[in-house]
XYZ file of N, CA and C in Angstrom:
285
model
N 5.160 -1.255 13.799
C 3.934 -2.012 13.863
C 3.268 -1.969 12.488
N 2.829 -3.133 11.988
C 2.191 -3.237 10.677
C 0.720 -3.594 10.877
N -0.150 -2.815 10.233
C -1.589 -3.009 10.382
C -2.236 -3.125 9.005
N -3.068 -4.143 8.834
C -3.804 -4.327 7.585
C -5.049 -3.445 7.623
N -5.243 -2.653 6.574
C -6.412 -1.785 6.489
C -7.053 -1.948 5.109
N -8.238 -1.409 4.953
C -8.963 -1.497 3.688
C -9.311 -0.089 3.222
N -9.173 0.126 1.919
C -9.491 1.409 1.306
C -10.584 1.163 0.275
N -11.701 1.860 0.404
C -12.831 1.698 -0.509
C -12.609 2.558 -1.750
N -12.781 1.979 -2.938
C -12.656 2.735 -4.180
C -14.016 3.316 -4.581
N -14.002 4.197 -5.558
C -15.263 4.754 -6.068
C -16.145 3.680 -6.683
N -15.530 2.588 -7.137
C -16.274 1.479 -7.734
C -16.718 0.467 -6.691
N -16.635 0.844 -5.416
C -17.068 -0.005 -4.298
C -16.245 -1.296 -4.163
N -14.976 -1.235 -4.575
C -14.062 -2.354 -4.369
C -13.156 -2.012 -3.191
N -12.791 -3.035 -2.440
C -11.886 -2.808 -1.312
C -10.453 -3.126 -1.725
N -9.581 -2.129 -1.555
C -8.159 -2.358 -1.769
C -7.544 -2.701 -0.414
N -6.673 -3.684 -0.420
C -5.966 -4.077 0.792
C -4.699 -3.241 0.895
N -4.481 -2.679 2.075
C -3.301 -1.848 2.305
C -2.664 -2.232 3.635
N -1.391 -1.900 3.745
C -0.665 -2.129 4.992
C -0.043 -0.817 5.444
N -0.412 -0.413 6.653
C 0.130 0.801 7.265
C 1.121 0.367 8.341
N 2.360 0.773 8.167
C 3.387 0.493 9.165
C 3.784 1.809 9.808
N 3.940 1.770 11.127
C 4.274 3.009 11.824
C 5.172 2.710 13.012
N 5.923 3.731 13.438
C 6.806 3.546 14.583
C 6.004 3.274 15.852
N 6.600 2.529 16.764
C 5.949 2.361 18.063
C 6.251 3.584 18.920
N 5.703 3.609 20.104
C 5.830 4.784 20.976
C 7.268 5.066 21.406
N 8.142 4.064 21.328
C 9.519 4.268 21.774
C 10.416 4.858 20.680
N 9.906 4.924 19.439
C 10.692 5.471 18.337
C 10.462 6.970 18.244
N 11.536 7.755 18.268
C 11.370 9.207 18.144
C 10.731 9.568 16.806
N 9.837 10.509 16.832
C 9.133 10.946 15.609
C 9.977 11.967 14.864
N 11.162 11.546 14.431
C 12.073 12.454 13.741
C 11.579 12.839 12.359
N 10.696 12.062 11.810
C 10.218 12.324 10.455
C 8.982 13.214 10.432
N 8.498 13.644 11.579
C 7.362 14.549 11.629
C 6.060 13.956 11.127
N 5.890 12.646 11.243
C 4.652 12.009 10.809
C 4.547 11.812 9.312
N 5.656 11.934 8.601
C 5.662 11.754 7.155
C 5.265 10.331 6.784
N 4.400 10.212 5.775
C 3.975 8.897 5.273
C 4.596 8.692 3.895
N 5.276 7.582 3.735
C 5.857 7.219 2.445
C 4.977 6.136 1.838
N 4.460 6.422 0.640
C 3.582 5.464 -0.030
C 4.411 4.631 -0.992
N 4.197 3.326 -0.933
C 4.907 2.397 -1.805
C 3.872 1.694 -2.683
N 3.976 1.887 -3.998
C 2.999 1.286 -4.906
C 3.706 0.347 -5.874
N 2.980 -0.663 -6.305
C 3.541 -1.661 -7.210
C 3.275 -1.293 -8.660
N 3.971 -1.990 -9.543
C 3.723 -1.810 -10.967
C 2.651 -2.795 -11.415
N 2.384 -2.830 -12.715
C 1.378 -3.762 -13.220
C 1.979 -4.571 -14.354
N 1.779 -5.869 -14.400
C 1.038 -6.625 -13.393
C 1.897 -6.796 -12.152
N 1.278 -6.848 -11.045
C 2.022 -7.013 -9.808
C 1.167 -6.769 -8.597
N 1.819 -6.818 -7.442
C 1.179 -6.527 -6.171
C 2.280 -6.269 -5.152
N 1.904 -5.939 -3.950
C 2.904 -5.549 -2.957
C 3.816 -6.686 -2.534
N 3.459 -7.922 -2.838
C 4.345 -9.033 -2.485
C 5.108 -9.558 -3.706
N 5.059 -8.832 -4.821
C 5.747 -9.256 -6.047
C 7.266 -9.155 -5.959
N 7.769 -8.466 -4.998
C 9.194 -8.165 -4.942
C 9.876 -8.904 -3.803
N 9.525 -10.170 -3.614
C 10.017 -10.938 -2.473
C 9.672 -10.173 -1.210
N 10.663 -9.666 -0.510
C 10.393 -8.936 0.729
C 10.815 -7.475 0.617
N 10.945 -6.965 -0.602
C 11.428 -5.599 -0.787
C 10.587 -4.581 -0.025
N 9.261 -4.608 -0.205
C 8.407 -3.634 0.472
C 8.487 -3.799 1.985
N 8.495 -5.049 2.467
C 8.580 -5.285 3.913
C 9.900 -4.781 4.477
N 11.006 -5.096 3.794
C 12.324 -4.667 4.281
C 12.461 -3.150 4.246
N 12.018 -2.537 3.168
C 12.088 -1.078 3.048
C 11.224 -0.420 4.111
N 10.021 -0.921 4.293
C 9.122 -0.377 5.302
C 9.731 -0.487 6.699
N 10.286 -1.643 7.009
C 10.901 -1.849 8.327
C 12.026 -0.842 8.579
N 12.855 -0.609 7.581
C 13.948 0.354 7.741
C 13.444 1.785 7.874
N 12.418 2.137 7.136
C 11.861 3.491 7.237
C 11.175 3.717 8.590
N 10.442 2.718 9.065
C 9.763 2.827 10.363
C 10.790 3.003 11.480
N 11.913 2.314 11.397
C 12.978 2.466 12.402
C 13.500 3.900 12.449
N 13.345 4.621 11.345
C 13.814 6.006 11.265
C 12.702 7.017 11.554
N 11.529 6.504 11.958
C 10.445 7.381 12.378
C 9.398 7.689 11.330
N 9.479 7.059 10.152
C 8.501 7.296 9.097
C 7.321 6.334 9.218
N 6.201 6.726 8.656
C 5.060 5.843 8.438
C 5.165 5.369 6.995
N 4.710 4.152 6.707
C 4.645 3.693 5.321
C 3.255 3.143 5.038
N 2.849 3.258 3.786
C 1.576 2.703 3.338
C 1.832 2.022 2.003
N 1.566 0.735 1.951
C 1.648 -0.005 0.690
C 0.289 -0.640 0.445
N -0.095 -0.737 -0.808
C -1.409 -1.310 -1.100
C -1.397 -1.976 -2.460
N -2.351 -2.876 -2.639
C -2.577 -3.514 -3.932
C -3.708 -2.756 -4.622
N -3.454 -2.323 -5.855
C -4.517 -1.686 -6.621
C -5.672 -2.660 -6.794
N -6.872 -2.144 -7.020
C -8.043 -2.995 -7.263
C -7.754 -3.929 -8.429
N -8.080 -5.198 -8.229
C -7.823 -6.211 -9.246
C -6.444 -6.836 -9.156
N -5.679 -6.440 -8.160
C -4.313 -6.954 -7.989
C -4.138 -7.500 -6.575
N -3.299 -8.506 -6.448
C -2.943 -9.037 -5.129
C -4.150 -9.402 -4.290
N -4.167 -8.897 -3.055
C -5.234 -9.209 -2.103
C -6.490 -8.359 -2.287
N -6.418 -7.338 -3.125
C -7.548 -6.417 -3.283
C -8.663 -7.028 -4.120
N -9.873 -6.490 -3.919
C -11.024 -6.933 -4.695
C -10.927 -6.410 -6.123
N -11.726 -6.990 -6.983
C -11.766 -6.566 -8.369
C -11.100 -7.596 -9.262
N -11.237 -7.378 -10.554
C -10.673 -8.309 -11.528
C -9.522 -7.651 -12.271
N -8.455 -8.414 -12.451
C -7.271 -7.897 -13.125
C -7.603 -7.370 -14.526
N -8.544 -8.012 -15.200
C -8.900 -7.586 -16.562
C -9.481 -6.169 -16.598
N -9.964 -5.656 -15.460
C -10.523 -4.304 -15.392
C -9.489 -3.253 -15.013
N -8.239 -3.685 -14.784
C -7.192 -2.740 -14.405
C -6.827 -1.859 -15.588
N -6.659 -0.579 -15.326
C -6.131 0.359 -16.323
C -5.352 1.435 -15.575
N -4.461 2.096 -16.277
C -3.687 3.164 -15.650
C -4.622 4.279 -15.181
N -5.626 4.584 -15.975
C -6.591 5.625 -15.585
C -7.317 5.256 -14.284
N -7.787 4.005 -14.193
C -8.481 3.547 -12.970
C -7.523 3.547 -11.780
N -6.277 3.146 -11.999
C -5.293 3.136 -10.916
C -5.052 4.559 -10.397
N -4.999 5.529 -11.300
C -4.806 6.934 -10.891
C -5.981 7.434 -10.071
N -7.202 7.077 -10.468
C -8.392 7.473 -9.704
C -8.351 6.832 -8.326
N -8.048 5.527 -8.262
C -7.975 4.839 -6.966
C -6.886 5.446 -6.094
N -5.763 5.809 -6.682
C -4.647 6.383 -5.917
C -5.031 7.728 -5.312
N -5.762 8.540 -6.054
C -6.158 9.866 -5.558
C -7.156 9.788 -4.408
N -7.900 8.692 -4.354
C -8.897 8.549 -3.286
C -8.203 8.110 -2.040
């Protein structure tokens, strides 16, 4: 199951994220492990055709949770691309 969620940054911008998780019929063999998938810059979670979707689907079938998101200023997230920096991305990632 894939669910769209929002993550608030310290700069009050909303990052768009997708949480995929096994349904109740999938054994929790992975112990609730969450695998985070992040994009490079410039880019976003849909920059790789269906790579993130296909990878997430395969991991969920094996009992993992996945979380992919667009950094602020990228893809569906709020903010301006011109304000993107590696330092800001690291702060947003830690939150």
